[in-house]
Short mmCIF file of C-alpha atoms in Angstrom, two decimals:
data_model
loop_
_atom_site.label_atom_id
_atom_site.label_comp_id
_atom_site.label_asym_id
_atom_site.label_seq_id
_atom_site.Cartn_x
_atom_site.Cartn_y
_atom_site.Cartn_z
CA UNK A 208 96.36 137.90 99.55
CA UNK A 209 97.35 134.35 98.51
CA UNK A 210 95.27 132.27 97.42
CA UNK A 211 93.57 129.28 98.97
CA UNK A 212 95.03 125.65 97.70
CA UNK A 213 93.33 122.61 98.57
CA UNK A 214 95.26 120.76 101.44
CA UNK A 215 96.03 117.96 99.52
CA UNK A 216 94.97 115.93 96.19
CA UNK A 217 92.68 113.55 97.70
CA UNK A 218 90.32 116.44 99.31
CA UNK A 219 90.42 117.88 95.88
CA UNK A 220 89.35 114.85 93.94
CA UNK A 221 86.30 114.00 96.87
CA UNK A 222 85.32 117.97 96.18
CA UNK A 223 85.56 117.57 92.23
CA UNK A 224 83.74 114.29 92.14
CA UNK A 225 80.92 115.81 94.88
CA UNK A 226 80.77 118.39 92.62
CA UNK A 227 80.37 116.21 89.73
CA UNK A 228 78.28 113.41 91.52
CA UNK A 229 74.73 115.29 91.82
CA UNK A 230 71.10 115.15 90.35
CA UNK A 231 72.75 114.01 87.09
CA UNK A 232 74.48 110.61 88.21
CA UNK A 233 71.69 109.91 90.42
CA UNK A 234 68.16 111.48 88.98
CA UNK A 235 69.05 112.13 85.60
CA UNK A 236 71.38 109.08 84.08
CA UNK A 237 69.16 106.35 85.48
CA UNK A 238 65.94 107.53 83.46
CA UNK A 239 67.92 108.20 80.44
CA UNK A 240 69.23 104.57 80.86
CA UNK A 241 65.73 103.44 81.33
CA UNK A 242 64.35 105.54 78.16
CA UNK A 243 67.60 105.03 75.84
CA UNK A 244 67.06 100.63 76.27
CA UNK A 245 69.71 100.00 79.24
CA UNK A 246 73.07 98.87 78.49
CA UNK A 247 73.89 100.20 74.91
CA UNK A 248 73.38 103.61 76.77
CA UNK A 249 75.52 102.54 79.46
CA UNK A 250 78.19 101.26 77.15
CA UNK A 251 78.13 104.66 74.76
CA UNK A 252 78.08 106.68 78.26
CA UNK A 253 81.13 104.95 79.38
CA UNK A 254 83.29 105.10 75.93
CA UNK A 255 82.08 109.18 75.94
CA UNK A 256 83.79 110.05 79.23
CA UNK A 257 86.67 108.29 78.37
CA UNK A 258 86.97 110.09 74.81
CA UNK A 259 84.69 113.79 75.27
CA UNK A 260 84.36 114.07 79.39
CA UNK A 261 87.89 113.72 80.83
CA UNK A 262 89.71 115.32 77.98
CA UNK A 263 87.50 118.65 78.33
CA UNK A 264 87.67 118.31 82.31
CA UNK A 265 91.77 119.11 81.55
CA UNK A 266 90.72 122.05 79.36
CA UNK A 267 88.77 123.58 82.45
CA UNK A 268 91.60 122.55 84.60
CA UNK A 269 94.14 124.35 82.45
CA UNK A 270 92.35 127.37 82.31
CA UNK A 271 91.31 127.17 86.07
CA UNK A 272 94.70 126.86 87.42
CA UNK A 273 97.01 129.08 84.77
CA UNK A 274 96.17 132.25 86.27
CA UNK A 275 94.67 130.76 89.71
CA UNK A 276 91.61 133.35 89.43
CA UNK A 277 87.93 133.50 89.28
CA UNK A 278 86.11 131.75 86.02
CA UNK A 279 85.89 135.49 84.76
CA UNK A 280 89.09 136.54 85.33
CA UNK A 281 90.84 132.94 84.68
CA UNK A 282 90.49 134.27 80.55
CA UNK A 283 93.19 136.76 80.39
CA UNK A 284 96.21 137.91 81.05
CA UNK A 285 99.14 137.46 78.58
CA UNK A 286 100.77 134.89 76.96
CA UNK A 287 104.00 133.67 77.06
CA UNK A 288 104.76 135.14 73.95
CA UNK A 289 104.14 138.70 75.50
CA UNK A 290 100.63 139.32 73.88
CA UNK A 291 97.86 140.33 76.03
CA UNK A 292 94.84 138.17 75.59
CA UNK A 293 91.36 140.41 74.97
CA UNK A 294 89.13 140.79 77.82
CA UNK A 295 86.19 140.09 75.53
CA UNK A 296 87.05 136.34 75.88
CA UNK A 297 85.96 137.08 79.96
CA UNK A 298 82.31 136.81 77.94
CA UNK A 299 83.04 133.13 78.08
CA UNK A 300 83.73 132.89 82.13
CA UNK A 301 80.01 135.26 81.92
CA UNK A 302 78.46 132.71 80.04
CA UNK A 303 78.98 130.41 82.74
CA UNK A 304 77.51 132.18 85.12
CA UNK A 305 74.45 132.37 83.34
CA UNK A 306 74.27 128.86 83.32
CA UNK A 307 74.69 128.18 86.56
CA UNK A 308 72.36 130.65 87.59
CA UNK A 309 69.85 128.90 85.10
CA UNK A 310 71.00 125.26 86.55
CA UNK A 311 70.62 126.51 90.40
CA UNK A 312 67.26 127.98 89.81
CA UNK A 313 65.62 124.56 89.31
CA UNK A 314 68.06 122.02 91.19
CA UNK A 315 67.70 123.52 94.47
CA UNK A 316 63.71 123.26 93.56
CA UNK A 317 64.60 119.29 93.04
CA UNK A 318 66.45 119.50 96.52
CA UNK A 319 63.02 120.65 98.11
CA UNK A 320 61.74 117.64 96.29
CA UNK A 321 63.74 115.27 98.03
CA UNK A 322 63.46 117.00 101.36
CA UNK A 323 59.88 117.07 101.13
CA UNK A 324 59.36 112.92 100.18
CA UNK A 325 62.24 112.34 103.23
CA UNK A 326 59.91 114.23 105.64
CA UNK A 327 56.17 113.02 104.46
CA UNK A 328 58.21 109.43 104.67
CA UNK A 329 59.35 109.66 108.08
CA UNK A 330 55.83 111.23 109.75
CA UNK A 331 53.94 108.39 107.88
CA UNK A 332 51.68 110.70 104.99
CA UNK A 333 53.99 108.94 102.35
CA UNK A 334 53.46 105.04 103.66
CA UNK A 335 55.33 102.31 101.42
CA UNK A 336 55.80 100.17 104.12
CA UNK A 337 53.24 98.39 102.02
CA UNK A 338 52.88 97.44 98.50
CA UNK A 339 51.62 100.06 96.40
CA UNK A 340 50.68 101.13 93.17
CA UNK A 341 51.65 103.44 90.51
CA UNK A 342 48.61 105.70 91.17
CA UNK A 343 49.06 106.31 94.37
CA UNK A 344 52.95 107.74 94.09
CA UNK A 345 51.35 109.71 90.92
CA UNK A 346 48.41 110.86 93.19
CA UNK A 347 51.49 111.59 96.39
CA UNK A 348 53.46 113.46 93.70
CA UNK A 349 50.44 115.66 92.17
CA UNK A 350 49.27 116.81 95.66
CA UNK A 351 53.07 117.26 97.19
CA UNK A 352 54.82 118.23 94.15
CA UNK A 353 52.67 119.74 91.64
CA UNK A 354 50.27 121.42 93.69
CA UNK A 355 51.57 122.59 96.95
CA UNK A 356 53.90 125.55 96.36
CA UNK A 357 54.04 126.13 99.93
CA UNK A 358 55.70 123.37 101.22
CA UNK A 359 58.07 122.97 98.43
CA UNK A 360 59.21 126.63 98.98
CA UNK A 361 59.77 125.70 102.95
CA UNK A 362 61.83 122.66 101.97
CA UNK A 363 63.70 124.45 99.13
CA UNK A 364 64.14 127.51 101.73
CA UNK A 365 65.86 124.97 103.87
CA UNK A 366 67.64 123.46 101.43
CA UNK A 367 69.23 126.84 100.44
CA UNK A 368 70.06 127.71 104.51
CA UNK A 369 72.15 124.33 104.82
CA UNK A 370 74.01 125.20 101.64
CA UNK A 371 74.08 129.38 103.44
CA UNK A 372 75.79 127.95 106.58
CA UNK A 373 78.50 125.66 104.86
CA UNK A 374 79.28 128.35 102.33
CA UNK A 375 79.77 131.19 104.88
CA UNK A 376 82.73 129.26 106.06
CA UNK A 377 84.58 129.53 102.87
CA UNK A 378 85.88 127.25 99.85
CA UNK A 379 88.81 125.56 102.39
CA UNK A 380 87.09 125.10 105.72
CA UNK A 381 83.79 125.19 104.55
CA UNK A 382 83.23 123.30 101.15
CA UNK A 383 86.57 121.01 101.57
CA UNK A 384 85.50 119.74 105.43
CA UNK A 385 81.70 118.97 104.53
CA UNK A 386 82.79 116.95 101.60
CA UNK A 387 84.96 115.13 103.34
CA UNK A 388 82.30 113.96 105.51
CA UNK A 389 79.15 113.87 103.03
CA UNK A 390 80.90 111.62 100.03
CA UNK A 391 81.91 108.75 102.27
CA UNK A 392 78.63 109.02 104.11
CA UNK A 393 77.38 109.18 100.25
CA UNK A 394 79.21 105.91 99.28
CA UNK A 395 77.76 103.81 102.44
CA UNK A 396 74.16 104.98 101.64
CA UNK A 397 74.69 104.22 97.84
CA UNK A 398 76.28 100.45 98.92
CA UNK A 399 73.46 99.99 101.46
CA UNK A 400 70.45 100.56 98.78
CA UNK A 401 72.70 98.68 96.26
CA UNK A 402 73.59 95.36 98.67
CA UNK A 403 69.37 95.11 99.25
CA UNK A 404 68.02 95.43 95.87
CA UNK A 405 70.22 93.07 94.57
CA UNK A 406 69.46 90.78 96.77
CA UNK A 407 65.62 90.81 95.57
CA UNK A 408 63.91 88.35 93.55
CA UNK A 409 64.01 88.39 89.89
CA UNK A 410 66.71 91.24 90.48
CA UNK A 411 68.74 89.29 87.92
CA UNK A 412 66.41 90.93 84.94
CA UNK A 413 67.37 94.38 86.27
CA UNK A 414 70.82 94.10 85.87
CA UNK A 415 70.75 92.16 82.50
CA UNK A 416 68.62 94.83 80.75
CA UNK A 417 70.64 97.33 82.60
CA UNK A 418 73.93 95.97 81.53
CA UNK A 419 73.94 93.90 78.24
CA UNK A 420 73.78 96.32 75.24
CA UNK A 421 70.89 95.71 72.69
CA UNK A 422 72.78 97.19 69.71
CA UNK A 423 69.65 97.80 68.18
CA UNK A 424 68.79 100.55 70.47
CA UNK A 425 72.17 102.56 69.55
CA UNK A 426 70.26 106.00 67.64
CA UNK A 427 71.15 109.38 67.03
CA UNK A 428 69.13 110.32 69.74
CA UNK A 429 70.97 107.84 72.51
CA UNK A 430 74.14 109.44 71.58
CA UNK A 431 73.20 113.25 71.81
CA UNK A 432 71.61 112.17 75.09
CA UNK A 433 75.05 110.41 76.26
CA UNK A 434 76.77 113.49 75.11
CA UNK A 435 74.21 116.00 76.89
CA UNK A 436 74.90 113.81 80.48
CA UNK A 437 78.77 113.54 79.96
CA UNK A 438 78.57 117.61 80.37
CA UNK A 439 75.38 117.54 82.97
CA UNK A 440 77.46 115.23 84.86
CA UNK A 441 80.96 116.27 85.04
CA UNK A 442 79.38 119.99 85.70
CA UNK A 443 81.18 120.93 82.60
CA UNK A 444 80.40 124.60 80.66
CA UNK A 445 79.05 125.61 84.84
CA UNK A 446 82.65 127.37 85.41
CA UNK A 447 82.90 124.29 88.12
CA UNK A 448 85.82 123.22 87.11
CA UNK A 449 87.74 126.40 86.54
CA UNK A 450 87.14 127.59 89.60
CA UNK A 451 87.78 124.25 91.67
CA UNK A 452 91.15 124.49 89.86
CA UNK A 453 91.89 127.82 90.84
CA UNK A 454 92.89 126.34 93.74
CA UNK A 455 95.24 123.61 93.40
CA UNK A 456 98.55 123.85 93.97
CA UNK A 457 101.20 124.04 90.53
CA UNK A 458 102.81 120.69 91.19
CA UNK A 459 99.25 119.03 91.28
CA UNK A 460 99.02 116.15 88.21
CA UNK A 461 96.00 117.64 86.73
CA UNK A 462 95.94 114.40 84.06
CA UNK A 463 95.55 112.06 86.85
CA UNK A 464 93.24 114.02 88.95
CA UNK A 465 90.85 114.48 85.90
CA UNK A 466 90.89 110.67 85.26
CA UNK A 467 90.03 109.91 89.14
CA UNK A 468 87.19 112.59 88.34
CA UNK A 469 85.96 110.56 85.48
CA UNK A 470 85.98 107.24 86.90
CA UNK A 471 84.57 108.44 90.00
CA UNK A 472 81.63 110.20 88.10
CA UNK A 473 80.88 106.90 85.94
CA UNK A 474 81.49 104.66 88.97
CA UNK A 475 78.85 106.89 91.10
CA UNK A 476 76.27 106.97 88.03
CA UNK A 477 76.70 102.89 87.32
CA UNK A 478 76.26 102.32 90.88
CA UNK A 479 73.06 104.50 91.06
CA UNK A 480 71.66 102.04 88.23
CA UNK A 481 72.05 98.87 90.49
CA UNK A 482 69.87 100.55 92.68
CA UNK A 483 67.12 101.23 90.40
CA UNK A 484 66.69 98.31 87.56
CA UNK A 485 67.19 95.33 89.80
CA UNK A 486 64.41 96.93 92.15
CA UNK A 487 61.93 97.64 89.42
CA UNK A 488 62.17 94.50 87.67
CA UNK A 489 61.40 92.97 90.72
CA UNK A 490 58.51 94.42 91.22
CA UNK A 491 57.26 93.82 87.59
CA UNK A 492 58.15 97.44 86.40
CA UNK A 493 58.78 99.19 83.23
CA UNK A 494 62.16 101.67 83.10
CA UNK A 495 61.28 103.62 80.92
CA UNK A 496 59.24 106.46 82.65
CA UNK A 497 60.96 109.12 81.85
CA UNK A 498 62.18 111.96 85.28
CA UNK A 499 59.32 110.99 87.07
CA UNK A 500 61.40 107.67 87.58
CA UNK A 501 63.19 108.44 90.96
CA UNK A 502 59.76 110.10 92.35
CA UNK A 503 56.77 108.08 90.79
CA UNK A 504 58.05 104.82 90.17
CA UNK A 505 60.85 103.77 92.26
CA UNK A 506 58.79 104.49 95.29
CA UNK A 507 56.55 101.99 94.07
CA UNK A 508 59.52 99.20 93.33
CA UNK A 509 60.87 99.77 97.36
CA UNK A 510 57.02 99.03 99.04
CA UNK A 511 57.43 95.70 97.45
CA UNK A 512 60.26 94.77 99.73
CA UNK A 513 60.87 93.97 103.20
CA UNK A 514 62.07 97.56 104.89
CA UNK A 515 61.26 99.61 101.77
CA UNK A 516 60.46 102.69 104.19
CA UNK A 517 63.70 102.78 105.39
CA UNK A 518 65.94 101.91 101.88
CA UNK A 519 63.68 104.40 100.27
CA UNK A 520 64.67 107.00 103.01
CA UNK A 521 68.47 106.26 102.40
CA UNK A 522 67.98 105.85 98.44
CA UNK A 523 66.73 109.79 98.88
CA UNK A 524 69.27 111.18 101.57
CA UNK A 525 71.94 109.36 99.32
CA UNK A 526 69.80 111.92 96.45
CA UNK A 527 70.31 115.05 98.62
CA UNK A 528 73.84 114.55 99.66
CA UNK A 529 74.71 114.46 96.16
CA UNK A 530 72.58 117.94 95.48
CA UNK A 531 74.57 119.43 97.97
CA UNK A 532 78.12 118.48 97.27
CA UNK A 533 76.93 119.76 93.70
CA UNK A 534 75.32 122.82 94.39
CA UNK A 535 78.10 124.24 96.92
CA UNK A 536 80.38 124.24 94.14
CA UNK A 537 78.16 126.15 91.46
CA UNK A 538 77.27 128.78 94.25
CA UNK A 539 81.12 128.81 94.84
CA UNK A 540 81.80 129.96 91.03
CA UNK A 541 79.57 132.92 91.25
CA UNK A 542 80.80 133.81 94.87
CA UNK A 543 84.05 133.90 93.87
CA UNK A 544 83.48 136.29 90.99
CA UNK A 545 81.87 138.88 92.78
CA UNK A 546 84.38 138.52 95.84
CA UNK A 547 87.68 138.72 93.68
CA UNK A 548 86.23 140.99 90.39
CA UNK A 549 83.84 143.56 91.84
CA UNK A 550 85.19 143.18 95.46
CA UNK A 551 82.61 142.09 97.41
CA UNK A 552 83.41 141.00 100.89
CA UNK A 553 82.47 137.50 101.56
CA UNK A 554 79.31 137.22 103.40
CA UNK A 555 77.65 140.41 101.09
CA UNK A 556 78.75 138.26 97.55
CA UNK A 557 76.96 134.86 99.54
CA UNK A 558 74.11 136.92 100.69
CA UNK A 559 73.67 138.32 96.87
CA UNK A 560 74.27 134.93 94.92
CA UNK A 561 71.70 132.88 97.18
CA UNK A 562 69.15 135.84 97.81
CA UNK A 563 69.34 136.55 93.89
CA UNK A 564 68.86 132.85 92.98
CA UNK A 565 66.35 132.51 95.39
CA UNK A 566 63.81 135.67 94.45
CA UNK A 567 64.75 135.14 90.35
CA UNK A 568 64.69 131.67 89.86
CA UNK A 569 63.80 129.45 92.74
CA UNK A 570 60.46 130.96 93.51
CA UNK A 571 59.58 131.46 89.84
CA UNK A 572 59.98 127.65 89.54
CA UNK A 573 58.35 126.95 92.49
CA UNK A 574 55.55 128.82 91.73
CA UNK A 575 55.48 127.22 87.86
CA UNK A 576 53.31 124.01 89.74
CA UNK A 577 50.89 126.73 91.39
CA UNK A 578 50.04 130.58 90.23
CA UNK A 579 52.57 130.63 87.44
CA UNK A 580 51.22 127.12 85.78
CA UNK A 581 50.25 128.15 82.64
CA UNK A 582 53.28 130.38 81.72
CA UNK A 583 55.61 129.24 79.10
CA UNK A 584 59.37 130.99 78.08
CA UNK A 585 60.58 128.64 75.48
CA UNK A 586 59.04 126.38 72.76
CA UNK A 587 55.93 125.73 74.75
CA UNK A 588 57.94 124.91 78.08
CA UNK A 589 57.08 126.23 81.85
CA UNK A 590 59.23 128.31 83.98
CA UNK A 591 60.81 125.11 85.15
CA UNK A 592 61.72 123.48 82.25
CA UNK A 593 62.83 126.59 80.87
CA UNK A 594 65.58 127.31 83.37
CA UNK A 595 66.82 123.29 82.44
CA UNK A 596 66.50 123.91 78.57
CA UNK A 597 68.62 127.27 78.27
CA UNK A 598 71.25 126.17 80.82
CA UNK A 599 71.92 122.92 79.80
CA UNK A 600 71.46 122.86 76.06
CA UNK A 601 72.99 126.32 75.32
CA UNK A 602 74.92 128.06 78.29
CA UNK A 603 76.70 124.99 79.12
CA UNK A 604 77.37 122.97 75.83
CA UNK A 605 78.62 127.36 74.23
CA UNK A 606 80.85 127.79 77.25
CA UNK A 607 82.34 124.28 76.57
CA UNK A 608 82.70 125.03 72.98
CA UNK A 609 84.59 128.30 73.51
CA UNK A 610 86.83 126.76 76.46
CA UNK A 611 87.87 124.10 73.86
CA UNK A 612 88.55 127.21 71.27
CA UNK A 613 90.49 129.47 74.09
CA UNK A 614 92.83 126.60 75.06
CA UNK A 615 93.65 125.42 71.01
CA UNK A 616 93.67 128.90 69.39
CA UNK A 617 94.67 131.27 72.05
CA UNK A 618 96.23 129.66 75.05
CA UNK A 619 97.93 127.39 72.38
CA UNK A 620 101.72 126.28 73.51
CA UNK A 621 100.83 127.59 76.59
CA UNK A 622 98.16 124.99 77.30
CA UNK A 623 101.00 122.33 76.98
CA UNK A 624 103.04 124.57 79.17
CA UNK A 625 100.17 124.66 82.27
CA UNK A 626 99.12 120.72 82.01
CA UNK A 627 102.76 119.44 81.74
CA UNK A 628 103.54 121.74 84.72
CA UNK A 629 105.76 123.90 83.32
CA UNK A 630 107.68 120.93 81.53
CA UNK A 631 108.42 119.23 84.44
CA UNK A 632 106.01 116.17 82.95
CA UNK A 633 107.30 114.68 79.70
CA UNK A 634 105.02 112.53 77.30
CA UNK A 635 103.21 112.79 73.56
CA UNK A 636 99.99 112.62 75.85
CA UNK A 637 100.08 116.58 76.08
CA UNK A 638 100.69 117.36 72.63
CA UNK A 639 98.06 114.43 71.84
CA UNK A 640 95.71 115.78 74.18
CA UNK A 641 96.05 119.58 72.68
CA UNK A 642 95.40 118.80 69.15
CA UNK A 643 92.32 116.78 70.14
CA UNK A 644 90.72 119.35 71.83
CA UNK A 645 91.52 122.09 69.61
CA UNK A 646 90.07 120.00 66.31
CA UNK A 647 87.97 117.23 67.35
CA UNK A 648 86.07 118.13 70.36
CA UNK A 649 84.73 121.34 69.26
CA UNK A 650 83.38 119.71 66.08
CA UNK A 651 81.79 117.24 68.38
CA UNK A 652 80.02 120.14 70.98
CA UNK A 653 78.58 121.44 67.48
CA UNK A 654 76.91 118.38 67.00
CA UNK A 655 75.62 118.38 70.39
CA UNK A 656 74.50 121.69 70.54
CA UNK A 657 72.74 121.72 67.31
CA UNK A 658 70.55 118.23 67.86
CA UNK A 659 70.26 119.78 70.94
CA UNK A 660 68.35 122.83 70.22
CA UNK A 661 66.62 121.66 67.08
#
């Protein structure tokens, strides 16, 4: 059967940068701005997708769309040379998969979140149409979040149906169409929370701390925490990207589409930051709280302006649209390898990955905030935490590392071959690009992953 190709480049770069565009350009790079001293994090964050992010984006690309197969199956074949490539390097498209089990076990969990503030918002039990204080979000947050399993599993339940229904209609007419409605819907909810808060008094303090780098806050740390989000963000080491890939046509530009992806994903995570700093200097509020940022203290910034309710309910459907045109993506890349390796027909391989998730690592981490509170996996961390620790600072940053290694040591020539499709692009940019992921980026991953563990 032939495969699937996206209907045309623009619907491809909207899926890519929906798939990019989740949790981590809108929960996760604002409080590592606020925690890393604004702009010198911004500025580092910038220069690493420029030089790390879009360079190992075309890696993924090139291994996605060379043998147009599943992120197991894509590491293979032979090369052009005639010699088969060993199937132990399909332990690399594995070790994805593992990771974005590990990554969907908590960030549906953070979906239920969201769900759950959007609904206690709209009834009234969550009222900042008021000014509040910092006690009472913490107090909202305990007693929703922390302590009542139940609801979060009803709101993570229906957070994994929504994502059911859309996948059952496949990767064409069911992840291409809703993303073609939720990112513009996306971008007007993101403009709308922008356009008020920086409109606020005293907003002007927001954006200066946000965007004027204090070189004295540049650290090891800030730049293994750029480093970590440049891979969080641009779903990179998931399998994402290979399997996105998979299906685009052989003509497709893949240099071009992986610098829209880039400036897309910084645009989306800048843009998230002019809704947050402006707000919370207005209301006289420190940024550096750490993830409780989005949940604890931003609440608190929006009751302290005229229609916070109803900016605060956009600021968090803007937060679940990007969830989901993340996590149908990463439920995509495991779909796809049990449809096309072990044969599964479609609905049984959707049925598997979401029930499997669900029992194995959604309910354990909704359950670490109730019965399962005082159970820790790894170096003193909960279920939860867990799941985000061994995904993102080894699954991820390994499978990166071994992409990088597969493209410069095995794929070789044949990398050049794939991105320059099939010659028919000339440039040094290719052979550029090849040597600078086969030396320099892996060197760099090994930084990351070793600060990152230890």
């Amino acid at each position: 059967m032939q495969r699937q190709t996206w209907s045309n480049t623009l619907t491809y770069i909207l899926t890519v940068a929906g798939a990019t565009i989740g949790f981590g350009a809108t929960w996760r790079f604002p409080y590592l701005v606020g925690e890393n001293g604004g702009g010198a994090y911004v500025l580092a964050f910038c220069i690493a997708m420029i030089f790390i992010g879009i360079p190992v984006i075309l890696v993924e690309n090139v291994i996605g769309r060379r043998r147009m197969l599943n992120s197991v199956d894509a590491f293979g074949g032979k090369t052009s040379d005639g010699i088969k490539i060993s199937n132990s390097w399909q332990g690399v498209g594995y070790m994805g998969l593992l990771g974005s089990f590990g990554i969907m076990a908590y960030y549906m969990v953070i979906g239920g979140w969201v769900l759950a503030y959007i609904f206690k918002i709209i009834i009234g039990d969550f009222n900042i149409s008021s000014p509040i204080n910092a006690q009472y979000t913490s107090d909202f947050y305990n007693s929703t979040i922390e302590n009542n399993p139940l609801l979060i599993g009803i709101f993570t339940t229906i957070f994994v149906i929504i994502n059911w229904i859309i996948l059952k209609k496949g990767v064409i007419d069911g992840i291409e169409k809703s993303v073609k409605y939720l990112m513009p819907f996306l971008f007007i909810c993101l403009l709308i929370v922008v356009a008020r808060n920086l409109t606020l008094e005293g907003a002007s303090e927001g954006v200066k701390f946000y965007l004027t780098p204090d070189l004295s806050k540049i650290t090891p740390k800030l730049f293994i925490d750029v480093l970590g989000q440049v891979f969080f963000a641009l779903s990179l080491g998931f399998g994402v990207m290979i399997t996105l890939s998979s299906h685009l046509k052989k003509n497709e530009n893949l240099i071009k589409t992986s610098v829209y992806t880039g400036i897309l994903n910084t645009l989306i995570a800048v843009l998230a930051g002019f809704m947050i700093f402006p707000a919370l200097f207005s209301a006289g509020l420190t940024p550096d709280s750490g993830p409780s940022l989005v949940f604890k203290t931003l609440p608190v910034a929006f009751s302290h302006i005229p229609f916070g309710s109803v900016i605060c309910v956009f600021f968090f459907l803007l937060l679940i649209i990007a969830a989901l045109t993340t996590s149908l993506p990463i439920y995509q890349v495991i779909i796809s390898v049990l449809e096309e390796k072990f044969k599964l027909a479609k609905n049984t391989a959707i049925n598997l990955t979401l029930g499997s998730i669900f029992l194995l690592g959604n309910l354990p981490c909704i359950l670490t905030y109730g019965p399962l509170k005082d159970i820790t996996i790894i170096k003193g961390k909960n279920i939860f935490d867990s799941f985000d620790f061994i995904s993102g600072n080894i699954f991820f940053v390994l499978t990166a590392f071994f992409c990088c290694i597969y493209v410069g040591w095995i794929l070789k020539k044949d990398s050049i071959y794939e991105l320059s499709n099939q010659n028919a692009l000339k440039g040094s940019i290719f052979k550029l690009w090849y040597y600078y992921v086969k030396f320099i980026i892996p060197l760099i991953i090994l930084v990351i992953f070793y600060f990152g563990i230890f």
